Amino acid sequence: MLTSRANVRSPRTLEEALAARANHPDGVILAGGTDLMVQIEAGQLNPSHVIDLSGVGVLRGIQPRDGYTWIGALTTYTQLIHAPHLATEAPSLVEAARTCGALQIQNRGTLGGNIGNASPAGDTLPVLLSLDAVVELASARRGLRLVPAERFFVGYRALAMKPDEIITGVRIPQRHPGDLTGFRKVGTRAAQAISKVVMAARLRFTADGIQQARIAFGSVAPTPVRCPHVERALEGGPLRPGAWAHLSEDIAPIDDVRSSARYRMQVATNVLRAWLESLG
Ligand SMILES: Cc1cc2nc3c(=O)[nH]c(=O)nc-3n(C[C@H](O)[C@H](O)[C@H](O)COP(=O)(O)OP(=O)(O)OC[C@H]3O[C@@H](n4cnc5c(N)ncnc54)[C@H](O)[C@@H]3O)c2cc1C
């Protein structure tokens, strides 16, 4: 529950939201509240100002645009799951949305919130890396700013976002006809479980073989990460499923409350290997 001292702003337009953010850079942004309210309830946060974005309708929606798909920060998992355009354009993002929480979480939790929470276990984050997504930010003073997802997660729960900025959306580059994507999540249970390992992948096949490879993992490092050694081993020529052997050059998971480093490394290897071999 928010303390009686918390000052809640409820902007209706993006301009109002950005003005509130500029006036209260130390305040917190509230989207669906599925992470934030848990943190407040647990006493980890006691914000003096809360900027509730839920009334800012322009931040919600999925729009095909020239060369990319725009997904508003307030778009919920349920909206991602039921968007026909995404089923063909970004199937791995739809798959990730399906695995996030149960229906209640899917109805409230937003893509912007998953990014803003910056958890290394956020399920959509490796997907965004694998799709070369770009995060769209806005501030009252500087207007719109674009940051590739790959450069947005800069440390444990740290983002390349300035205190007066709001995430307005995500841009997913148009799908190439030769793109093949995959998503795998391993948790304690099939549903309602935080990932122990999550993998998202995209291979771009052309007449000459694999032209571009994107392999990304979550829950194996302080941030979601790409796997450049595996990617380089896959690029150029026909599919080489044995590229999984390079994974140990890219990730070095640690022990934590949810899992051991050894388990995570083994599972990440199994997941990547099984996915690559399934394509052969
Ligand atoms: C029971 C349960 C199950 C869950 N299961 C999963 C799961 O399977 N996978 C998973 O990845 N997550 C899971 N979560 C976590 C959570 O639901 C997601 O991270 C969700 O996407 C958060 O979105 P939200 O809109 O509720 O964010 P909020 O809680 O409103 O905000 C989260 C953080 O992001 C910031 N923020 C939100 N929107 C913006 C914005 N537009 N600009 C800048 N900052 C912003 C907030 O200030 C806050 O720090 C679960 C949570 C619960 C309680």
PDB file of N, CA and C and ligand atoms in Angstrom, residues 21 27-39 45 51 53 59 73-77 96-97 99-102 105-106 108-119 121-125 136-137 152 157 159 161 165-169 185 191-195, ligand 1:
ATOM      1  N   ARG A  21       7.418  14.197 -14.372  1.00  0.00           N
ATOM      2  CA  ARG A  21       8.710  13.513 -14.227  1.00  0.00           C
ATOM      3  C   ARG A  21       9.839  14.537 -14.030  1.00  0.00           C
ATOM      4  N   GLY A  27      10.878  10.779  -7.885  1.00  0.00           N
ATOM      5  CA  GLY A  27       9.638  10.017  -7.704  1.00  0.00           C
ATOM      6  C   GLY A  27       9.677   8.719  -8.499  1.00  0.00           C
ATOM      7  N   VAL A  28       8.676   7.873  -8.318  1.00  0.00           N
ATOM      8  CA  VAL A  28       8.658   6.621  -9.083  1.00  0.00           C
ATOM      9  C   VAL A  28       7.498   6.614 -10.066  1.00  0.00           C
ATOM     10  N   ILE A  29       7.736   5.922 -11.180  1.00  0.00           N
ATOM     11  CA  ILE A  29       6.697   5.776 -12.206  1.00  0.00           C
ATOM     12  C   ILE A  29       5.919   4.499 -11.904  1.00  0.00           C
ATOM     13  N   LEU A  30       4.610   4.617 -12.009  1.00  0.00           N
ATOM     14  CA  LEU A  30       3.745   3.448 -11.807  1.00  0.00           C
ATOM     15  C   LEU A  30       3.067   3.130 -13.127  1.00  0.00           C
ATOM     16  N   ALA A  31       3.200   1.869 -13.585  1.00  0.00           N
ATOM     17  CA  ALA A  31       2.485   1.436 -14.798  1.00  0.00           C
ATOM     18  C   ALA A  31       1.407   0.457 -14.336  1.00  0.00           C
ATOM     19  N   GLY A  32       1.659  -0.867 -14.456  1.00  0.00           N
ATOM     20  CA  GLY A  32       0.680  -1.845 -13.965  1.00  0.00           C
ATOM     21  C   GLY A  32       0.809  -2.101 -12.468  1.00  0.00           C
ATOM     22  N   GLY A  33       1.970  -1.758 -11.904  1.00  0.00           N
ATOM     23  CA  GLY A  33       2.184  -1.907 -10.457  1.00  0.00           C
ATOM     24  C   GLY A  33       2.547  -3.319 -10.005  1.00  0.00           C
ATOM     25  N   THR A  34       2.717  -4.262 -10.932  1.00  0.00           N
ATOM     26  CA  THR A  34       2.926  -5.660 -10.500  1.00  0.00           C
ATOM     27  C   THR A  34       4.319  -5.895  -9.911  1.00  0.00           C
ATOM     28  N   ASP A  35       5.264  -5.047 -10.256  1.00  0.00           N
ATOM     29  CA  ASP A  35       6.571  -5.090  -9.576  1.00  0.00           C
ATOM     30  C   ASP A  35       6.602  -4.050  -8.462  1.00  0.00           C
ATOM     31  N   LEU A  36       6.171  -2.857  -8.824  1.00  0.00           N
ATOM     32  CA  LEU A  36       6.317  -1.726  -7.902  1.00  0.00           C
ATOM     33  C   LEU A  36       5.562  -1.931  -6.589  1.00  0.00           C
ATOM     34  N   MET A  37       4.312  -2.398  -6.676  1.00  0.00           N
ATOM     35  CA  MET A  37       3.528  -2.533  -5.451  1.00  0.00           C
ATOM     36  C   MET A  37       4.105  -3.624  -4.543  1.00  0.00           C
ATOM     37  N   VAL A  38       4.704  -4.642  -5.166  1.00  0.00           N
ATOM     38  CA  VAL A  38       5.353  -5.695  -4.366  1.00  0.00           C
ATOM     39  C   VAL A  38       6.537  -5.088  -3.603  1.00  0.00           C
ATOM     40  N   GLN A  39       7.302  -4.225  -4.296  1.00  0.00           N
ATOM     41  CA  GLN A  39       8.476  -3.611  -3.655  1.00  0.00           C
ATOM     42  C   GLN A  39       8.044  -2.656  -2.535  1.00  0.00           C
ATOM     43  N   LEU A  45      10.747   0.131  -0.912  1.00  0.00           N
ATOM     44  CA  LEU A  45      10.563   1.463  -1.504  1.00  0.00           C
ATOM     45  C   LEU A  45       9.551   2.225  -0.684  1.00  0.00           C
ATOM     46  N   ILE A  51       4.203   8.772 -10.021  1.00  0.00           N
ATOM     47  CA  ILE A  51       3.593   9.260 -11.267  1.00  0.00           C
ATOM     48  C   ILE A  51       2.889   8.080 -11.914  1.00  0.00           C
ATOM     49  N   LEU A  53       1.102   6.370 -14.664  1.00  0.00           N
ATOM     50  CA  LEU A  53       0.984   6.576 -16.116  1.00  0.00           C
ATOM     51  C   LEU A  53      -0.299   5.989 -16.702  1.00  0.00           C
ATOM     52  N   LEU A  59       0.427   5.966 -24.653  1.00  0.00           N
ATOM     53  CA  LEU A  59       1.538   5.039 -24.378  1.00  0.00           C
ATOM     54  C   LEU A  59       1.108   3.582 -24.531  1.00  0.00           C
ATOM     55  N   ALA A  73       4.777   1.672 -24.245  1.00  0.00           N
ATOM     56  CA  ALA A  73       5.282   1.174 -22.959  1.00  0.00           C
ATOM     57  C   ALA A  73       4.177   0.586 -22.083  1.00  0.00           C
ATOM     58  N   LEU A  74       2.962   1.125 -22.193  1.00  0.00           N
ATOM     59  CA  LEU A  74       1.878   0.656 -21.324  1.00  0.00           C
ATOM     60  C   LEU A  74       1.148  -0.575 -21.862  1.00  0.00           C
ATOM     61  N   THR A  75       1.616  -1.101 -22.978  1.00  0.00           N
ATOM     62  CA  THR A  75       0.966  -2.282 -23.573  1.00  0.00           C
ATOM     63  C   THR A  75       1.144  -3.482 -22.638  1.00  0.00           C
ATOM     64  N   THR A  76       0.040  -4.157 -22.354  1.00  0.00           N
ATOM     65  CA  THR A  76       0.106  -5.272 -21.398  1.00  0.00           C
ATOM     66  C   THR A  76       0.489  -6.573 -22.117  1.00  0.00           C
ATOM     67  N   TYR A  77       0.836  -7.569 -21.298  1.00  0.00           N
ATOM     68  CA  TYR A  77       1.138  -8.895 -21.859  1.00  0.00           C
ATOM     69  C   TYR A  77      -0.068  -9.439 -22.616  1.00  0.00           C
ATOM     70  N   ALA A  96       7.061 -15.057 -25.081  1.00  0.00           N
ATOM     71  CA  ALA A  96       7.551 -14.594 -23.773  1.00  0.00           C
ATOM     72  C   ALA A  96       6.395 -14.041 -22.950  1.00  0.00           C
ATOM     73  N   ALA A  97       5.527 -13.255 -23.588  1.00  0.00           N
ATOM     74  CA  ALA A  97       4.387 -12.669 -22.870  1.00  0.00           C
ATOM     75  C   ALA A  97       3.496 -13.762 -22.283  1.00  0.00           C
ATOM     76  N   THR A  99       4.366 -16.518 -21.111  1.00  0.00           N
ATOM     77  CA  THR A  99       4.970 -17.195 -19.947  1.00  0.00           C
ATOM     78  C   THR A  99       5.058 -16.271 -18.725  1.00  0.00           C
ATOM     79  N   CYS A 100       4.682 -14.987 -18.889  1.00  0.00           N
ATOM     80  CA  CYS A 100       4.814 -14.051 -17.763  1.00  0.00           C
ATOM     81  C   CYS A 100       3.624 -14.188 -16.815  1.00  0.00           C
ATOM     82  N   GLY A 101       3.898 -14.652 -15.621  1.00  0.00           N
ATOM     83  CA  GLY A 101       2.873 -14.732 -14.583  1.00  0.00           C
ATOM     84  C   GLY A 101       1.639 -15.496 -15.024  1.00  0.00           C
ATOM     85  N   ALA A 102       0.526 -15.249 -14.308  1.00  0.00           N
ATOM     86  CA  ALA A 102      -0.762 -15.830 -14.681  1.00  0.00           C
ATOM     87  C   ALA A 102      -1.603 -14.716 -15.310  1.00  0.00           C
ATOM     88  N   ILE A 105      -1.509 -11.144 -13.867  1.00  0.00           N
ATOM     89  CA  ILE A 105      -0.264 -10.405 -14.168  1.00  0.00           C
ATOM     90  C   ILE A 105      -0.269 -10.001 -15.639  1.00  0.00           C
ATOM     91  N   GLN A 106      -0.713 -10.912 -16.503  1.00  0.00           N
ATOM     92  CA  GLN A 106      -0.718 -10.594 -17.939  1.00  0.00           C
ATOM     93  C   GLN A 106      -1.668  -9.439 -18.249  1.00  0.00           C
ATOM     94  N   ARG A 108      -2.316  -6.885 -16.257  1.00  0.00           N
ATOM     95  CA  ARG A 108      -1.842  -5.613 -15.681  1.00  0.00           C
ATOM     96  C   ARG A 108      -0.401  -5.279 -16.045  1.00  0.00           C
ATOM     97  N   GLY A 109       0.435  -6.294 -16.092  1.00  0.00           N
ATOM     98  CA  GLY A 109       1.874  -6.077 -16.311  1.00  0.00           C
ATOM     99  C   GLY A 109       2.127  -5.543 -17.715  1.00  0.00           C
ATOM    100  N   THR A 110       3.046  -4.592 -17.811  1.00  0.00           N
ATOM    101  CA  THR A 110       3.309  -3.948 -19.101  1.00  0.00           C
ATOM    102  C   THR A 110       4.732  -4.230 -19.593  1.00  0.00           C
ATOM    103  N   LEU A 111       4.908  -4.036 -20.889  1.00  0.00           N
ATOM    104  CA  LEU A 111       6.249  -4.199 -21.473  1.00  0.00           C
ATOM    105  C   LEU A 111       7.189  -3.133 -20.908  1.00  0.00           C
ATOM    106  N   GLY A 112       6.694  -1.891 -20.813  1.00  0.00           N
ATOM    107  CA  GLY A 112       7.528  -0.818 -20.257  1.00  0.00           C
ATOM    108  C   GLY A 112       7.928  -1.108 -18.818  1.00  0.00           C
ATOM    109  N   GLY A 113       7.023  -1.737 -18.077  1.00  0.00           N
ATOM    110  CA  GLY A 113       7.315  -2.080 -16.680  1.00  0.00           C
ATOM    111  C   GLY A 113       8.363  -3.175 -16.582  1.00  0.00           C
ATOM    112  N   ASN A 114       8.314  -4.127 -17.480  1.00  0.00           N
ATOM    113  CA  ASN A 114       9.315  -5.197 -17.483  1.00  0.00           C
ATOM    114  C   ASN A 114      10.707  -4.613 -17.759  1.00  0.00           C
ATOM    115  N   ILE A 115      10.742  -3.638 -18.679  1.00  0.00           N
ATOM    116  CA  ILE A 115      12.018  -2.981 -19.000  1.00  0.00           C
ATOM    117  C   ILE A 115      12.447  -2.088 -17.823  1.00  0.00           C
ATOM    118  N   GLY A 116      11.495  -1.278 -17.325  1.00  0.00           N
ATOM    119  CA  GLY A 116      11.804  -0.320 -16.263  1.00  0.00           C
ATOM    120  C   GLY A 116      12.236  -0.999 -14.974  1.00  0.00           C
ATOM    121  N   ASN A 117      11.722  -2.199 -14.737  1.00  0.00           N
ATOM    122  CA  ASN A 117      12.100  -2.920 -13.514  1.00  0.00           C
ATOM    123  C   ASN A 117      13.541  -3.427 -13.590  1.00  0.00           C
ATOM    124  N   ALA A 118      14.013  -3.631 -14.834  1.00  0.00           N
ATOM    125  CA  ALA A 118      15.420  -3.955 -15.089  1.00  0.00           C
ATOM    126  C   ALA A 118      15.918  -5.189 -14.336  1.00  0.00           C
ATOM    127  N   SER A 119      15.038  -6.155 -14.139  1.00  0.00           N
ATOM    128  CA  SER A 119      15.495  -7.386 -13.483  1.00  0.00           C
ATOM    129  C   SER A 119      16.240  -8.234 -14.501  1.00  0.00           C
ATOM    130  N   ALA A 121      16.077 -11.172 -14.664  1.00  0.00           N
ATOM    131  CA  ALA A 121      15.180 -12.290 -14.969  1.00  0.00           C
ATOM    132  C   ALA A 121      13.944 -11.849 -15.750  1.00  0.00           C
ATOM    133  N   GLY A 122      13.884 -10.591 -16.164  1.00  0.00           N
ATOM    134  CA  GLY A 122      12.727 -10.116 -16.930  1.00  0.00           C
ATOM    135  C   GLY A 122      12.625 -10.901 -18.236  1.00  0.00           C
ATOM    136  N   ASP A 123      11.486 -11.522 -18.469  1.00  0.00           N
ATOM    137  CA  ASP A 123      11.404 -12.480 -19.584  1.00  0.00           C
ATOM    138  C   ASP A 123      11.429 -11.848 -20.967  1.00  0.00           C
ATOM    139  N   THR A 124      10.971 -10.598 -21.085  1.00  0.00           N
ATOM    140  CA  THR A 124      10.953 -10.018 -22.439  1.00  0.00           C
ATOM    141  C   THR A 124      12.318  -9.439 -22.828  1.00  0.00           C
ATOM    142  N   LEU A 125      13.202  -9.275 -21.847  1.00  0.00           N
ATOM    143  CA  LEU A 125      14.428  -8.511 -22.127  1.00  0.00           C
ATOM    144  C   LEU A 125      15.370  -9.211 -23.119  1.00  0.00           C
ATOM    145  N   GLU A 136      12.512   3.525 -26.737  1.00  0.00           N
ATOM    146  CA  GLU A 136      12.179   4.928 -26.995  1.00  0.00           C
ATOM    147  C   GLU A 136      11.939   5.618 -25.657  1.00  0.00           C
ATOM    148  N   LEU A 137      12.664   6.732 -25.432  1.00  0.00           N
ATOM    149  CA  LEU A 137      12.544   7.483 -24.170  1.00  0.00           C
ATOM    150  C   LEU A 137      12.131   8.903 -24.494  1.00  0.00           C
ATOM    151  N   PHE A 152      20.943  -0.577 -23.346  1.00  0.00           N
ATOM    152  CA  PHE A 152      20.059   0.046 -22.353  1.00  0.00           C
ATOM    153  C   PHE A 152      20.240  -0.556 -20.954  1.00  0.00           C
ATOM    154  N   ARG A 157      20.156  -3.990 -12.367  1.00  0.00           N
ATOM    155  CA  ARG A 157      19.004  -3.087 -12.170  1.00  0.00           C
ATOM    156  C   ARG A 157      19.331  -1.632 -12.511  1.00  0.00           C
ATOM    157  N   LEU A 159      19.774   1.180 -15.697  1.00  0.00           N
ATOM    158  CA  LEU A 159      19.381   1.437 -17.081  1.00  0.00           C
ATOM    159  C   LEU A 159      20.023   2.723 -17.584  1.00  0.00           C
ATOM    160  N   MET A 161      18.870   5.315 -18.536  1.00  0.00           N
ATOM    161  CA  MET A 161      17.701   6.205 -18.553  1.00  0.00           C
ATOM    162  C   MET A 161      17.978   7.359 -17.589  1.00  0.00           C
ATOM    163  N   GLU A 165      13.449  11.059 -17.497  1.00  0.00           N
ATOM    164  CA  GLU A 165      12.895  10.378 -18.678  1.00  0.00           C
ATOM    165  C   GLU A 165      11.842   9.330 -18.320  1.00  0.00           C
ATOM    166  N   ILE A 166      11.003   9.084 -19.334  1.00  0.00           N
ATOM    167  CA  ILE A 166       9.994   8.018 -19.264  1.00  0.00           C
ATOM    168  C   ILE A 166      10.207   7.123 -20.484  1.00  0.00           C
ATOM    169  N   ILE A 167      10.040   5.834 -20.295  1.00  0.00           N
ATOM    170  CA  ILE A 167      10.066   4.936 -21.459  1.00  0.00           C
ATOM    171  C   ILE A 167       8.705   5.093 -22.140  1.00  0.00           C
ATOM    172  N   THR A 168       8.723   5.505 -23.409  1.00  0.00           N
ATOM    173  CA  THR A 168       7.435   5.675 -24.105  1.00  0.00           C
ATOM    174  C   THR A 168       7.083   4.453 -24.941  1.00  0.00           C
ATOM    175  N   GLY A 169       8.078   3.714 -25.379  1.00  0.00           N
ATOM    176  CA  GLY A 169       7.769   2.534 -26.186  1.00  0.00           C
ATOM    177  C   GLY A 169       9.013   1.811 -26.625  1.00  0.00           C
ATOM    178  N   LYS A 185      12.108 -20.743 -21.782  1.00  0.00           N
ATOM    179  CA  LYS A 185      12.209 -20.286 -20.393  1.00  0.00           C
ATOM    180  C   LYS A 185      12.222 -21.502 -19.480  1.00  0.00           C
ATOM    181  N   ALA A 191       4.497 -22.548 -15.035  1.00  0.00           N
ATOM    182  CA  ALA A 191       3.844 -21.235 -15.005  1.00  0.00           C
ATOM    183  C   ALA A 191       4.107 -20.570 -13.662  1.00  0.00           C
ATOM    184  N   GLN A 192       3.912 -19.249 -13.601  1.00  0.00           N
ATOM    185  CA  GLN A 192       4.047 -18.483 -12.367  1.00  0.00           C
ATOM    186  C   GLN A 192       5.412 -18.675 -11.720  1.00  0.00           C
ATOM    187  N   ALA A 193       6.435 -18.739 -12.533  1.00  0.00           N
ATOM    188  CA  ALA A 193       7.769 -18.928 -11.953  1.00  0.00           C
ATOM    189  C   ALA A 193       8.725 -17.926 -12.554  1.00  0.00           C
ATOM    190  N   ILE A 194       9.582 -17.384 -11.706  1.00  0.00           N
ATOM    191  CA  ILE A 194      10.622 -16.491 -12.210  1.00  0.00           C
ATOM    192  C   ILE A 194      11.674 -17.362 -12.892  1.00  0.00           C
ATOM    193  N   SER A 195      12.201 -16.883 -14.009  1.00  0.00           N
ATOM    194  CA  SER A 195      13.128 -17.722 -14.784  1.00  0.00           C
ATOM    195  C   SER A 195      14.408 -18.026 -14.031  1.00  0.00           C
TER     196      SER A 195
HETATM  197  C1  LIG B   1       3.003 -13.000  -9.224  1.00  0.00           C
HETATM  198  C2  LIG B   1       3.957 -12.336 -10.184  1.00  0.00           C
HETATM  199  C3  LIG B   1       4.436 -13.067 -11.269  1.00  0.00           C
HETATM  200  C4  LIG B   1       5.328 -12.480 -12.168  1.00  0.00           C
HETATM  201  N1  LIG B   1       5.795 -13.236 -13.217  1.00  0.00           N
HETATM  202  C5  LIG B   1       6.693 -12.692 -14.064  1.00  0.00           C
HETATM  203  C6  LIG B   1       7.242 -13.497 -15.121  1.00  0.00           C
HETATM  204  O1  LIG B   1       6.904 -14.664 -15.317  1.00  0.00           O
HETATM  205  N2  LIG B   1       8.153 -12.901 -15.937  1.00  0.00           N
HETATM  206  C7  LIG B   1       8.573 -11.606 -15.772  1.00  0.00           C
HETATM  207  O2  LIG B   1       9.407 -11.135 -16.537  1.00  0.00           O
HETATM  208  N3  LIG B   1       8.064 -10.827 -14.773  1.00  0.00           N
HETATM  209  C8  LIG B   1       7.146 -11.336 -13.929  1.00  0.00           C
HETATM  210  N4  LIG B   1       6.647 -10.584 -12.900  1.00  0.00           N
HETATM  211  C9  LIG B   1       7.118  -9.199 -12.751  1.00  0.00           C
HETATM  212  C10 LIG B   1       6.194  -8.124 -13.395  1.00  0.00           C
HETATM  213  O3  LIG B   1       4.888  -8.572 -13.546  1.00  0.00           O
HETATM  214  C11 LIG B   1       6.727  -7.661 -14.764  1.00  0.00           C
HETATM  215  O4  LIG B   1       8.058  -7.198 -14.659  1.00  0.00           O
HETATM  216  C12 LIG B   1       5.849  -6.575 -15.389  1.00  0.00           C
HETATM  217  O5  LIG B   1       6.151  -6.430 -16.747  1.00  0.00           O
HETATM  218  C13 LIG B   1       5.988  -5.217 -14.701  1.00  0.00           C
HETATM  219  O6  LIG B   1       5.139  -4.312 -15.379  1.00  0.00           O
HETATM  220  P1  LIG B   1       4.243  -3.268 -14.583  1.00  0.00           P
HETATM  221  O7  LIG B   1       3.509  -2.473 -15.611  1.00  0.00           O
HETATM  222  O8  LIG B   1       3.405  -3.929 -13.568  1.00  0.00           O
HETATM  223  O9  LIG B   1       5.382  -2.385 -13.918  1.00  0.00           O
HETATM  224  P2  LIG B   1       5.353  -1.528 -12.561  1.00  0.00           P
HETATM  225  O10 LIG B   1       5.337  -2.428 -11.387  1.00  0.00           O
HETATM  226  O11 LIG B   1       4.328  -0.470 -12.625  1.00  0.00           O
HETATM  227  O12 LIG B   1       6.804  -0.861 -12.700  1.00  0.00           O
HETATM  228  C14 LIG B   1       7.982  -1.642 -12.658  1.00  0.00           C
HETATM  229  C15 LIG B   1       9.209  -0.746 -12.708  1.00  0.00           C
HETATM  230  O13 LIG B   1       9.330  -0.136 -13.978  1.00  0.00           O
HETATM  231  C16 LIG B   1       9.252   1.299 -13.869  1.00  0.00           C
HETATM  232  N5  LIG B   1       8.447   1.734 -15.012  1.00  0.00           N
HETATM  233  C17 LIG B   1       7.227   1.237 -15.383  1.00  0.00           C
HETATM  234  N6  LIG B   1       6.817   1.820 -16.514  1.00  0.00           N
HETATM  235  C18 LIG B   1       7.782   2.702 -16.870  1.00  0.00           C
HETATM  236  C19 LIG B   1       7.936   3.616 -17.968  1.00  0.00           C
HETATM  237  N7  LIG B   1       7.027   3.723 -18.943  1.00  0.00           N
HETATM  238  N8  LIG B   1       9.051   4.388 -18.008  1.00  0.00           N
HETATM  239  C20 LIG B   1      10.010   4.271 -17.050  1.00  0.00           C
HETATM  240  N9  LIG B   1       9.924   3.425 -15.991  1.00  0.00           N
HETATM  241  C21 LIG B   1       8.828   2.647 -15.921  1.00  0.00           C
HETATM  242  C22 LIG B   1       8.611   1.567 -12.523  1.00  0.00           C
HETATM  243  O14 LIG B   1       8.990   2.813 -11.999  1.00  0.00           O
HETATM  244  C23 LIG B   1       9.144   0.405 -11.706  1.00  0.00           C
HETATM  245  O15 LIG B   1      10.457   0.684 -11.279  1.00  0.00           O
HETATM  246  C24 LIG B   1       5.738 -11.135 -11.995  1.00  0.00           C
HETATM  247  C25 LIG B   1       5.236 -10.382 -10.901  1.00  0.00           C
HETATM  248  C26 LIG B   1       4.366 -10.985 -10.016  1.00  0.00           C
HETATM  249  C27 LIG B   1       3.840 -10.160  -8.856  1.00  0.00           C
END
